[in-house]
Short mmCIF file of C-alpha atoms and ligand atoms in Angstrom, two decimals:
data_model
loop_
_atom_site.label_atom_id
_atom_site.label_comp_id
_atom_site.label_asym_id
_atom_site.label_seq_id
_atom_site.Cartn_x
_atom_site.Cartn_y
_atom_site.Cartn_z
CA MET A 180 -62.44 -6.65 -8.92
CA LEU A 181 -61.40 -9.33 -6.33
CA THR A 182 -61.11 -11.67 -8.71
CA ASN A 183 -57.45 -10.34 -9.60
CA ASN A 184 -56.27 -10.41 -5.72
CA MET A 185 -54.97 -12.62 -4.47
CA VAL A 186 -56.28 -13.74 -1.02
CA LEU A 187 -53.46 -15.13 1.83
CA GLY A 188 -54.89 -16.17 4.64
CA GLY A 189 -57.89 -13.57 5.08
CA ILE A 190 -55.41 -10.43 3.75
CA VAL A 191 -56.11 -9.32 0.57
CA ILE A 192 -52.90 -8.88 -1.74
CA PRO A 193 -54.44 -6.34 -5.11
CA TRP A 194 -52.09 -8.31 -7.79
CA GLU A 195 -53.60 -6.92 -10.58
CA LEU A 196 -52.06 -2.88 -8.89
CA MET A 197 -49.27 -3.84 -8.42
CA GLN A 198 -48.45 -5.58 -11.87
CA GLN A 199 -49.09 -2.87 -13.06
CA SER A 200 -47.17 -0.61 -10.42
CA PHE A 201 -44.05 -3.27 -11.15
CA TRP A 202 -42.88 -1.40 -14.44
CA PRO A 203 -43.32 2.41 -13.55
CA ILE A 204 -41.40 2.20 -10.58
CA LEU A 205 -39.15 0.19 -12.21
CA ILE A 206 -38.09 2.74 -15.31
CA GLU A 207 -37.78 5.79 -12.59
CA GLY A 208 -35.11 3.44 -10.98
CA ILE A 209 -33.47 2.21 -13.87
CA LYS A 210 -33.71 5.88 -15.27
CA VAL A 211 -33.14 8.14 -11.91
CA THR A 212 -31.73 5.75 -9.29
CA ILE A 213 -29.16 3.96 -10.63
CA PRO A 214 -28.09 6.77 -12.69
CA LEU A 215 -27.63 8.95 -9.64
CA THR A 216 -26.29 5.91 -7.31
CA LEU A 217 -24.13 5.63 -10.39
CA ILE A 218 -23.44 9.28 -11.16
CA SER A 219 -22.58 10.21 -7.51
CA PHE A 220 -20.66 7.40 -6.15
CA PHE A 221 -18.67 8.20 -9.44
CA ILE A 222 -17.37 11.69 -7.66
CA GLY A 223 -17.60 10.32 -4.61
CA MET A 224 -14.49 8.16 -5.30
CA ILE A 225 -12.72 11.59 -6.67
CA ILE A 226 -13.67 13.30 -3.75
CA ALA A 227 -12.86 10.39 -1.37
CA LEU A 228 -8.97 9.98 -3.67
CA ILE A 229 -7.83 13.47 -3.06
CA THR A 230 -9.19 13.86 0.68
CA ALA A 231 -7.77 10.73 1.14
CA LEU A 232 -3.97 11.38 -0.19
CA VAL A 233 -4.15 15.03 1.65
CA ARG A 234 -5.09 13.73 5.17
CA ILE A 235 -1.91 11.41 5.42
CA SER A 236 0.37 13.71 3.20
CA LYS A 237 2.23 16.53 5.15
CA ILE A 238 0.54 19.37 4.11
CA LYS A 239 -0.66 21.04 7.05
CA PRO A 240 -3.24 23.74 6.83
CA LEU A 241 -5.17 21.95 2.93
CA LYS A 242 -5.13 18.98 5.62
CA TRP A 243 -6.97 20.96 8.43
CA ILE A 244 -10.20 21.14 5.98
CA PHE A 245 -10.44 18.11 4.59
CA ASN A 246 -10.25 16.85 8.17
CA ILE A 247 -13.28 19.43 9.01
CA TYR A 248 -15.42 18.25 5.80
CA VAL A 249 -15.04 14.82 7.09
CA SER A 250 -16.02 15.27 9.99
CA ALA A 251 -18.89 17.04 9.98
CA ILE A 252 -20.61 14.67 6.89
CA ARG A 253 -19.76 11.82 9.28
CA GLY A 254 -21.85 14.24 12.40
CA THR A 255 -24.42 15.28 10.42
CA PRO A 256 -27.08 13.19 9.15
CA LEU A 257 -27.37 12.83 5.50
CA LEU A 258 -31.31 13.68 4.99
CA VAL A 259 -30.05 16.70 7.09
CA GLN A 260 -26.95 17.42 4.57
CA LEU A 261 -29.50 17.59 1.64
CA PHE A 262 -31.71 19.57 2.68
CA ILE A 263 -29.04 22.10 2.94
CA ILE A 264 -27.93 21.87 -0.24
CA PHE A 265 -31.09 22.13 -1.30
CA TYR A 266 -31.68 25.90 0.25
CA LEU A 267 -28.35 26.95 0.43
CA LEU A 268 -27.91 27.30 -3.53
CA PRO A 269 -30.90 29.70 -4.65
CA GLU A 270 -29.78 31.59 -1.26
CA LEU A 271 -25.84 31.53 -3.10
CA ASN A 272 -27.89 32.60 -6.40
CA VAL A 273 -27.23 28.85 -7.72
CA THR A 274 -30.61 27.50 -9.63
CA LEU A 275 -29.96 23.93 -9.86
CA ASP A 276 -32.58 21.28 -10.72
CA PRO A 277 -33.27 18.57 -7.36
CA TYR A 278 -31.41 16.23 -9.60
CA PRO A 279 -27.60 17.82 -9.89
CA THR A 280 -28.61 19.07 -5.95
CA ALA A 281 -29.32 15.55 -5.42
CA ILE A 282 -25.96 14.37 -6.79
CA ILE A 283 -23.83 16.37 -5.36
CA ALA A 284 -25.06 15.99 -2.19
CA PHE A 285 -24.60 12.57 -1.85
CA SER A 286 -21.07 13.12 -3.47
CA LEU A 287 -20.00 14.69 -0.75
CA ASN A 288 -21.50 12.05 1.73
CA VAL A 289 -20.26 9.58 -0.06
CA GLY A 290 -17.25 11.16 -0.53
CA ALA A 291 -16.52 11.83 3.22
CA TYR A 292 -17.23 7.95 4.01
CA ALA A 293 -15.13 6.50 1.14
CA SER A 294 -11.97 8.66 1.76
CA GLU A 295 -11.81 6.96 5.62
CA ILE A 296 -11.63 3.06 3.82
CA ILE A 297 -9.56 4.46 1.75
CA ARG A 298 -6.78 6.31 4.58
CA ALA A 299 -7.87 3.01 6.36
CA SER A 300 -6.14 0.71 3.75
CA ILE A 301 -3.38 2.96 2.23
CA LEU A 302 -2.14 2.77 6.16
CA SER A 303 -2.67 -1.00 6.74
CA VAL A 304 0.01 -1.14 3.79
CA PRO A 305 2.57 -2.76 5.27
CA LYS A 306 5.37 0.06 6.51
CA GLY A 307 7.96 -1.96 4.01
CA GLN A 308 6.58 -1.32 1.08
CA TRP A 309 7.10 2.18 1.51
CA GLU A 310 10.72 1.18 2.29
CA ALA A 311 11.10 -1.15 -0.74
CA GLY A 312 9.59 1.93 -3.48
CA TYR A 313 12.17 4.39 -1.75
CA THR A 314 15.85 2.02 -2.29
CA ILE A 315 14.83 1.32 -5.60
CA GLY A 316 14.72 5.21 -6.43
CA MET A 317 11.48 6.65 -5.80
CA SER A 318 10.27 9.49 -4.86
CA TYR A 319 7.36 9.40 -2.45
CA ARG A 320 4.98 10.37 -5.43
CA LYS A 321 5.64 7.06 -7.42
CA THR A 322 6.03 4.95 -4.48
CA LEU A 323 2.02 6.41 -3.44
CA PHE A 324 0.78 5.66 -6.99
CA ARG A 325 3.02 2.34 -8.76
CA VAL A 326 3.66 0.70 -5.25
CA ILE A 327 1.05 1.38 -2.30
CA LEU A 328 -2.20 2.69 -3.62
CA PRO A 329 -2.71 -0.93 -6.50
CA GLN A 330 -2.50 -2.74 -3.10
CA ALA A 331 -4.69 -0.44 -0.81
CA LEU A 332 -7.52 0.10 -3.34
CA ARG A 333 -7.34 -3.80 -4.03
CA VAL A 334 -7.88 -3.93 0.22
CA SER A 335 -10.72 -1.23 0.52
CA VAL A 336 -12.88 -3.21 -2.62
CA PRO A 337 -15.21 -4.78 -0.63
CA PRO A 338 -15.53 -1.81 1.91
CA LEU A 339 -16.28 0.36 -1.37
CA SER A 340 -18.71 -2.00 -2.68
CA ASN A 341 -20.74 -1.77 0.61
CA SER A 342 -20.21 2.08 0.16
CA PHE A 343 -21.71 1.78 -3.20
CA ILE A 344 -24.87 -0.64 -1.85
CA GLY A 345 -25.86 1.44 0.22
CA LEU A 346 -25.85 4.48 -1.08
CA VAL A 347 -28.31 2.81 -3.92
CA LYS A 348 -30.71 2.66 -0.95
CA GLU A 349 -30.12 6.00 0.80
CA THR A 350 -31.03 7.42 -3.32
CA SER A 351 -34.40 7.19 -1.32
CA LEU A 352 -33.78 10.51 0.35
CA ALA A 353 -33.88 12.29 -3.06
CA SER A 354 -37.59 12.30 -2.93
CA GLN A 355 -37.58 14.73 0.16
CA ILE A 356 -35.83 17.21 -2.64
CA LEU A 357 -38.31 16.71 -5.22
CA VAL A 358 -36.09 14.44 -7.44
CA THR A 359 -39.06 11.32 -8.83
CA GLU A 360 -37.19 8.68 -8.25
CA LEU A 361 -37.68 4.57 -7.54
CA PHE A 362 -39.01 5.63 -3.86
CA ARG A 363 -40.86 9.45 -5.07
CA LYS A 364 -42.30 7.55 -7.74
CA SER A 365 -44.21 4.77 -5.37
CA GLN A 366 -45.59 7.62 -3.18
CA GLN A 367 -46.87 8.96 -6.66
CA ILE A 368 -48.92 5.66 -7.12
CA GLY A 369 -49.95 4.86 -3.25
CA ALA A 370 -51.03 8.32 -3.06
CA THR A 371 -53.89 7.72 -5.62
CA ASN A 372 -54.30 4.19 -3.79
CA LEU A 373 -54.38 5.10 -0.99
CA ASP A 374 -56.49 1.64 0.53
CA GLN A 375 -53.54 -0.39 -0.82
CA ILE A 376 -50.16 1.85 -0.29
CA VAL A 377 -48.69 -0.67 1.88
CA TYR A 378 -48.25 -3.23 -0.87
CA ILE A 379 -46.70 -0.03 -3.37
CA TYR A 380 -44.56 0.54 -0.48
CA ILE A 381 -43.83 -3.30 -0.62
CA LEU A 382 -43.09 -3.44 -3.93
CA ALA A 383 -40.75 -0.43 -3.90
CA ALA A 384 -38.74 -2.28 -1.51
CA PHE A 385 -38.97 -5.35 -3.19
CA ILE A 386 -37.55 -3.46 -6.73
CA TYR A 387 -34.36 -1.97 -4.27
CA TRP A 388 -34.26 -5.29 -2.86
CA ILE A 389 -33.43 -7.40 -6.80
CA ILE A 390 -30.91 -4.06 -7.47
CA CYS A 391 -28.79 -4.59 -4.41
CA PHE A 392 -29.15 -8.51 -5.06
CA ILE A 393 -27.31 -8.06 -8.53
CA LEU A 394 -24.86 -5.48 -7.59
CA SER A 395 -23.94 -7.82 -4.63
CA LEU A 396 -23.46 -10.58 -6.93
CA ALA A 397 -21.11 -8.51 -9.20
CA GLN A 398 -18.93 -7.31 -6.34
CA HIS A 399 -18.65 -11.09 -5.62
CA GLN A 400 -17.65 -11.71 -8.38
CA LEU A 401 -15.35 -8.78 -8.38
CA GLU A 402 -13.46 -9.73 -5.52
CA ARG A 403 -12.81 -12.90 -6.64
CA ARG A 404 -10.88 -11.46 -9.49
CA LEU A 405 -8.75 -9.46 -7.53
CA ASP A 406 -8.05 -12.08 -4.84
CA ARG A 407 -6.03 -14.10 -7.37
CA TYR A 408 -2.94 -11.91 -5.96
CA THR A 409 -3.41 -12.63 -2.10
CA VAL A 410 -2.54 -16.38 -0.06
CA ARG A 411 -6.09 -16.70 0.44
CA MET B 240 34.19 4.86 -2.60
CA PHE B 241 31.46 4.87 0.09
CA ALA B 242 32.10 6.26 3.32
CA VAL B 243 30.48 7.34 6.19
CA LYS B 244 32.35 10.19 9.09
CA GLY B 245 30.68 10.77 12.53
CA LEU B 246 27.25 8.85 12.06
CA LYS B 247 24.99 9.88 14.83
CA LYS B 248 21.53 8.44 15.75
CA THR B 249 18.69 8.51 18.28
CA PHE B 250 15.53 7.55 18.71
CA GLY B 251 13.64 9.68 21.00
CA ASN B 252 16.87 9.39 23.85
CA ASN B 253 18.12 6.26 23.44
CA THR B 254 21.05 7.24 20.86
CA VAL B 255 21.66 3.55 19.23
CA LEU B 256 24.59 4.68 16.66
CA LYS B 257 27.27 6.86 18.90
CA SER B 258 29.49 7.98 16.02
CA ILE B 259 30.21 5.69 14.08
CA ASP B 260 32.99 6.18 11.29
CA MET B 261 32.94 2.90 8.36
CA GLN B 262 34.96 3.27 5.28
CA VAL B 263 33.74 0.70 1.75
CA ASP B 264 36.16 0.57 -0.85
CA LYS B 265 35.38 -0.63 -3.58
CA GLY B 266 34.41 -4.49 -4.63
CA LYS B 267 35.35 -5.09 -1.29
CA VAL B 268 32.85 -6.98 1.11
CA ILE B 269 31.64 -5.95 4.78
CA ALA B 270 30.20 -7.82 7.19
CA ILE B 271 28.62 -6.02 10.17
CA LEU B 272 28.07 -8.07 13.37
CA GLY B 273 26.68 -7.13 16.87
CA PRO B 274 24.27 -8.27 19.29
CA SER B 275 20.45 -7.69 19.29
CA GLY B 276 19.52 -4.50 19.33
CA SER B 277 22.75 -2.97 19.14
CA GLY B 278 22.25 -1.18 16.12
CA LYS B 279 23.43 -3.14 13.15
CA THR B 280 19.68 -2.24 11.43
CA THR B 281 19.69 1.70 12.04
CA LEU B 282 23.44 1.58 10.62
CA LEU B 283 22.43 -0.22 7.55
CA ARG B 284 19.16 1.97 6.82
CA CYS B 285 21.03 4.96 7.77
CA LEU B 286 23.17 4.09 5.00
CA ASN B 287 20.55 5.01 2.35
CA ALA B 288 18.52 7.44 4.16
CA LEU B 289 15.45 5.01 4.88
CA GLU B 290 16.51 6.39 8.67
CA ILE B 291 17.61 10.00 8.48
CA PRO B 292 20.72 10.27 11.14
CA ASP B 293 20.68 12.76 13.95
CA GLU B 294 24.61 14.15 12.22
CA GLY B 295 27.28 12.82 10.27
CA ILE B 296 28.71 12.54 6.26
CA VAL B 297 27.46 9.07 4.85
CA GLY B 298 27.91 9.37 1.04
CA PHE B 299 29.57 8.44 -2.29
CA GLU B 300 33.11 10.26 -3.64
CA ASP B 301 30.38 12.14 -5.78
CA HIS B 302 27.72 12.65 -4.06
CA GLN B 303 27.59 13.17 0.33
CA VAL B 304 24.88 13.98 2.40
CA ASP B 305 25.77 16.70 5.37
CA PHE B 306 23.14 15.17 7.52
CA SER B 307 23.97 17.74 10.25
CA GLN B 308 22.16 20.11 7.63
CA LYS B 309 18.97 20.67 6.69
CA VAL B 310 18.32 17.60 3.67
CA LYS B 311 16.82 18.07 0.56
CA GLN B 312 14.54 15.62 -0.61
CA GLN B 313 15.76 15.27 -3.69
CA SER B 314 19.37 14.76 -2.29
CA LEU B 315 18.42 11.65 -0.10
CA ILE B 316 17.05 10.01 -3.36
CA GLN B 317 19.76 10.43 -4.93
CA LEU B 318 21.64 8.90 -2.96
CA ARG B 319 19.25 5.45 -2.63
CA ARG B 320 19.65 5.64 -6.08
CA LYS B 321 23.53 3.92 -6.02
CA SER B 322 22.41 1.88 -3.34
CA GLY B 323 20.30 -0.95 -3.85
CA MET B 324 18.65 -3.32 -0.44
CA VAL B 325 17.65 -6.03 0.25
CA PHE B 326 15.38 -6.78 3.45
CA GLN B 327 15.45 -9.38 6.34
CA SER B 328 11.32 -9.52 4.78
CA TYR B 329 11.92 -9.47 1.13
CA ASN B 330 9.60 -6.58 0.82
CA LEU B 331 8.75 -7.65 -2.63
CA PHE B 332 5.66 -6.34 -4.46
CA PRO B 333 2.50 -8.70 -4.10
CA HIS B 334 1.13 -7.32 -7.22
CA ARG B 335 2.91 -7.42 -9.03
CA THR B 336 4.79 -10.48 -11.32
CA VAL B 337 8.48 -11.41 -9.91
CA LEU B 338 9.55 -9.83 -13.61
CA GLU B 339 7.41 -7.21 -13.18
CA ASN B 340 9.00 -6.45 -9.90
CA ILE B 341 12.52 -6.40 -11.28
CA MET B 342 12.01 -4.65 -13.83
CA GLU B 343 9.89 -1.22 -12.28
CA GLY B 344 13.18 0.73 -11.11
CA PRO B 345 14.95 0.48 -14.22
CA VAL B 346 11.66 1.01 -16.05
CA GLN B 347 9.69 3.18 -13.85
CA VAL B 348 12.67 5.08 -12.07
CA GLN B 349 15.47 5.28 -14.81
CA LYS B 350 12.82 5.33 -17.50
CA ARG B 351 14.70 2.62 -19.32
CA ASP B 352 14.00 1.00 -22.33
CA LYS B 353 11.84 -1.76 -21.79
CA LYS B 354 12.60 -4.30 -24.46
CA THR B 355 16.63 -4.19 -22.76
CA VAL B 356 15.28 -3.47 -19.36
CA ARG B 357 12.98 -6.94 -19.83
CA GLU B 358 16.51 -8.65 -21.08
CA GLU B 359 18.71 -8.31 -18.35
CA ALA B 360 15.94 -8.73 -15.92
CA ILE B 361 15.79 -12.80 -17.35
CA GLU B 362 19.05 -12.84 -17.26
CA LEU B 363 19.46 -11.86 -13.48
CA LEU B 364 16.81 -14.65 -12.59
CA ASP B 365 18.89 -16.52 -14.49
CA LYS B 366 22.05 -15.55 -12.23
CA VAL B 367 19.37 -15.94 -9.36
CA GLY B 368 18.25 -19.58 -10.37
CA LEU B 369 14.52 -18.47 -11.17
CA LYS B 370 14.24 -18.14 -14.65
CA ASP B 371 11.04 -20.17 -14.59
CA LYS B 372 9.09 -18.63 -12.06
CA LYS B 373 9.01 -15.37 -14.12
CA ASP B 374 5.55 -14.54 -14.44
CA LEU B 375 4.56 -16.19 -10.95
CA TYR B 376 3.85 -13.45 -7.88
CA PRO B 377 5.15 -13.85 -4.92
CA TYR B 378 3.25 -15.39 -2.65
CA GLN B 379 3.65 -18.32 -5.41
CA LEU B 380 7.15 -18.35 -4.13
CA SER B 381 9.36 -19.93 -1.33
CA GLY B 382 10.89 -17.30 0.86
CA GLY B 383 14.04 -19.16 -0.76
CA GLN B 384 12.85 -17.57 -3.91
CA GLN B 385 11.16 -14.53 -2.42
CA GLN B 386 14.40 -13.06 -1.37
CA ARG B 387 16.81 -14.39 -4.42
CA VAL B 388 13.86 -12.52 -6.06
CA GLY B 389 14.09 -9.51 -3.95
CA ILE B 390 18.37 -9.55 -4.58
CA ALA B 391 17.70 -9.33 -8.53
CA ARG B 392 15.76 -6.56 -7.89
CA ALA B 393 18.51 -4.49 -5.62
CA LEU B 394 21.04 -5.45 -8.36
CA ALA B 395 18.74 -3.87 -11.40
CA ILE B 396 18.68 -0.50 -10.46
CA LYS B 397 22.51 -1.48 -10.95
CA PRO B 398 23.75 0.27 -7.91
CA GLU B 399 27.47 0.68 -6.98
CA LEU B 400 26.71 -0.54 -3.69
CA MET B 401 24.43 -3.03 -2.65
CA LEU B 402 23.10 -3.30 1.47
CA PHE B 403 21.41 -6.41 2.88
CA ASP B 404 20.33 -6.45 6.39
CA GLU B 405 19.73 -10.61 7.50
CA PRO B 406 18.86 -11.59 4.73
CA THR B 407 18.24 -14.80 5.68
CA SER B 408 17.00 -14.90 8.84
CA ALA B 409 13.67 -14.63 7.95
CA LEU B 410 14.15 -18.52 6.09
CA ASP B 411 13.75 -22.01 7.81
CA PRO B 412 17.09 -23.02 7.56
CA GLU B 413 17.32 -25.46 4.95
CA LEU B 414 16.68 -22.34 2.37
CA ILE B 415 19.09 -20.81 3.69
CA GLY B 416 22.13 -21.99 2.02
CA GLU B 417 20.65 -21.30 -1.71
CA VAL B 418 20.56 -17.12 -1.05
CA LEU B 419 23.93 -16.96 1.04
CA ARG B 420 25.19 -19.43 -2.76
CA VAL B 421 23.76 -15.99 -4.97
CA MET B 422 25.28 -13.87 -2.36
CA ARG B 423 29.09 -15.68 -2.50
CA ASP B 424 28.21 -15.03 -6.77
CA LEU B 425 27.88 -11.32 -5.75
CA ALA B 426 31.02 -10.88 -4.71
CA ASP B 427 33.28 -13.03 -6.91
CA GLU B 428 31.64 -10.78 -9.48
CA GLY B 429 33.42 -8.05 -7.24
CA TRP B 430 30.23 -6.39 -5.70
CA THR B 431 30.69 -3.95 -3.30
CA MET B 432 28.53 -4.92 -0.76
CA VAL B 433 27.47 -4.25 3.50
CA VAL B 434 26.03 -7.78 4.85
CA VAL B 435 24.42 -7.02 8.62
CA THR B 436 24.49 -11.06 8.99
CA HIS B 437 24.28 -13.89 12.12
CA GLU B 438 26.04 -16.51 10.03
CA ILE B 439 29.84 -16.57 11.27
CA LYS B 440 31.24 -19.11 8.88
CA PHE B 441 29.35 -16.97 5.99
CA ALA B 442 30.73 -13.79 7.27
CA GLN B 443 34.92 -15.10 7.60
CA GLU B 444 34.21 -16.50 3.92
CA ILE B 445 33.34 -13.94 2.10
CA ALA B 446 34.35 -10.74 3.78
CA ASP B 447 37.32 -8.02 3.22
CA GLU B 448 36.59 -6.98 6.42
CA VAL B 449 34.08 -7.39 9.70
CA ILE B 450 33.16 -4.83 11.73
CA PHE B 451 31.66 -5.81 15.03
CA ILE B 452 28.96 -2.78 16.35
CA ASP B 453 27.88 -2.86 20.18
CA GLY B 454 26.40 -0.37 21.96
CA GLY B 455 26.32 2.01 19.67
CA VAL B 456 29.78 2.16 18.66
CA ILE B 457 32.67 -0.10 16.23
CA VAL B 458 34.36 -2.53 18.88
CA GLU B 459 36.69 -4.15 16.55
CA GLN B 460 37.05 -4.19 12.61
CA GLY B 461 39.75 -5.93 11.19
CA ALA B 462 40.56 -8.79 8.60
CA PRO B 463 37.54 -11.63 9.65
CA ALA B 464 40.28 -13.41 10.37
CA GLU B 465 40.96 -11.66 13.58
CA VAL B 466 38.29 -10.37 14.26
CA LEU B 467 36.63 -13.59 14.17
CA SER B 468 39.25 -16.04 14.92
CA ASN B 469 40.78 -14.23 17.02
CA PRO B 470 38.64 -11.10 18.89
CA LYS B 471 40.72 -8.66 20.98
CA GLU B 472 38.34 -7.04 22.40
CA GLU B 473 36.63 -8.40 25.16
CA ARG B 474 32.76 -7.66 23.48
CA THR B 475 33.55 -9.54 20.75
CA GLN B 476 34.79 -12.44 22.37
CA ARG B 477 31.60 -12.72 24.37
CA PHE B 478 29.25 -12.23 21.27
CA LEU B 479 31.06 -14.49 19.46
CA HIS B 480 31.26 -17.48 21.64
CA ARG B 481 27.90 -17.07 22.12
CA ILE B 482 26.80 -17.06 19.08
CA LEU B 483 29.10 -19.95 18.32
CA ASN B 484 28.56 -21.75 22.02
CA PRO B 485 24.48 -21.58 21.77
CA THR B 486 23.79 -24.24 24.30
CA ASP B 487 25.66 -23.21 26.66
N1 ATP C 266 12.15 3.08 14.22
C1 ATP C 266 12.23 3.17 15.37
N2 ATP C 266 12.34 3.71 16.97
C2 ATP C 266 12.70 3.35 18.19
N3 ATP C 266 13.60 2.84 18.12
C3 ATP C 266 14.35 2.18 17.44
C4 ATP C 266 13.74 2.27 16.44
N4 ATP C 266 14.08 1.47 15.09
C5 ATP C 266 15.09 0.62 16.25
N5 ATP C 266 15.17 1.39 17.03
C6 ATP C 266 15.70 0.27 18.72
O1 ATP C 266 16.98 1.00 18.40
C7 ATP C 266 18.07 -0.46 18.32
C8 ATP C 266 18.56 -0.65 18.15
O2 ATP C 266 18.31 -1.41 16.95
P1 ATP C 266 18.55 -2.60 15.48
O3 ATP C 266 17.31 -2.49 15.34
O4 ATP C 266 19.28 -1.49 14.28
O5 ATP C 266 19.21 -3.10 16.27
P2 ATP C 266 19.55 -4.66 15.55
O6 ATP C 266 21.12 -4.56 15.92
O7 ATP C 266 19.88 -4.62 14.37
O8 ATP C 266 19.04 -5.60 15.89
P3 ATP C 266 18.65 -7.43 15.40
O9 ATP C 266 19.79 -7.84 15.79
O10 ATP C 266 17.82 -7.77 17.13
O11 ATP C 266 18.02 -6.94 14.39
C9 ATP C 266 16.95 -0.64 19.38
O12 ATP C 266 17.27 -0.85 20.82
C10 ATP C 266 15.72 -0.36 19.19
O13 ATP C 266 14.36 -0.65 20.23
MG1 MG C 267 18.39 -5.44 12.51
#
């Protein structure tokens, strides 16, 4: 057994175990963590856009409801939100698997945070742009969709990419409601190798890191592309 | 053709326009002059409802808006579609090319045929001397060029009235001429224009009528030869003296 381990300054690294565990953990990452992130982020973005538009509008009662939603999500821990939704759905006689339950929780969470980003970037577009839209005869809606949003979304790409990368890591909380994603898989492998559990967690961390590193490269590419409309 | 009656505008407790009456006949050029803070921009913005007056009637013969009553959004949009506005700070759409900026109104608002609009847009660019810049983005242009695109964008919706708010005051001195030249061409072509400006000489050349406002009222109005060369009111005389002799 010792021959398959690497000795580094007195510490014995279970190399073979790490190699054996790498693929099973990575596969859960590709099969569960990444889709969970993508789907939740996609739904979250739709929620965020609607929330941002309602919150900059003058539709009073609706505005308050969305204000409360954003405030509640921002004011409570994601883990608590996850548990509430996990236990609330059965109370409401809704039977859902842990995986879609996690999607609901993450979508609502990312939706609230991203709505703040989108709202701020809409407000950052100069007032003169609204007026330019109005003077060529556009309505509020038309100006919003043709003039303001394209500029606002461009501004919000960097902070939204950060949210996306953040979400990759936050999906590890889904392990707590029994979704077998990247981290829960590591826990399961770790449970049968308790002596070397720390190395399994280091391996999991490493895989998260690789995923996020690739995403941050993609983020840079995207930002570079969007830059061509603006002076730097 | 276009008229304003009893226009009043207040910001908080600051009454900026007390009671303005004015008339713009078809094909005429009106220059508005006045000290800083006298309400020139506010007046111009009230003309196309970018600023909502507290009182007064603004409009064209076939579409008038009475601001003493509750006004429908659609009525404001209708009013705006009849006039084009050129801003001090250009306000071009930064995410669209020069050509797209100009085509946006005719295509998106007026729903006109894209191909025809494109041809017209290129003609307009030719008129303002920027045909070769059609595929550039606004940030790739100088201030004077951006402002000329701004003029072309406003013209593209075929307005009955063109409004200019100090279109050259954000420009470097050497770029002012190219914009004024385009405006002079428009005046010669018979466009109806209301121009807020500090360029006295330019006003003298192109305006049919000069309006001098101060303290929220029209102090003096008339032909440029009278108001600018031979002002009757003391306030006008002082203003002109100051602007023509800035070092006194
Ligand atoms: N949105 C606003 N809210 C509050 N006050 C305003 C607003 N816009 C203008 N004012 C005030 O109205 C007055 C007239 O402003 P306005 O911009 O019309 O003057 P102006 O004649 O165009 O001046 P300038 O030559 O400096 O451009 C000023 O006292 C200004 O502070
Ligand atoms: Mg002004």
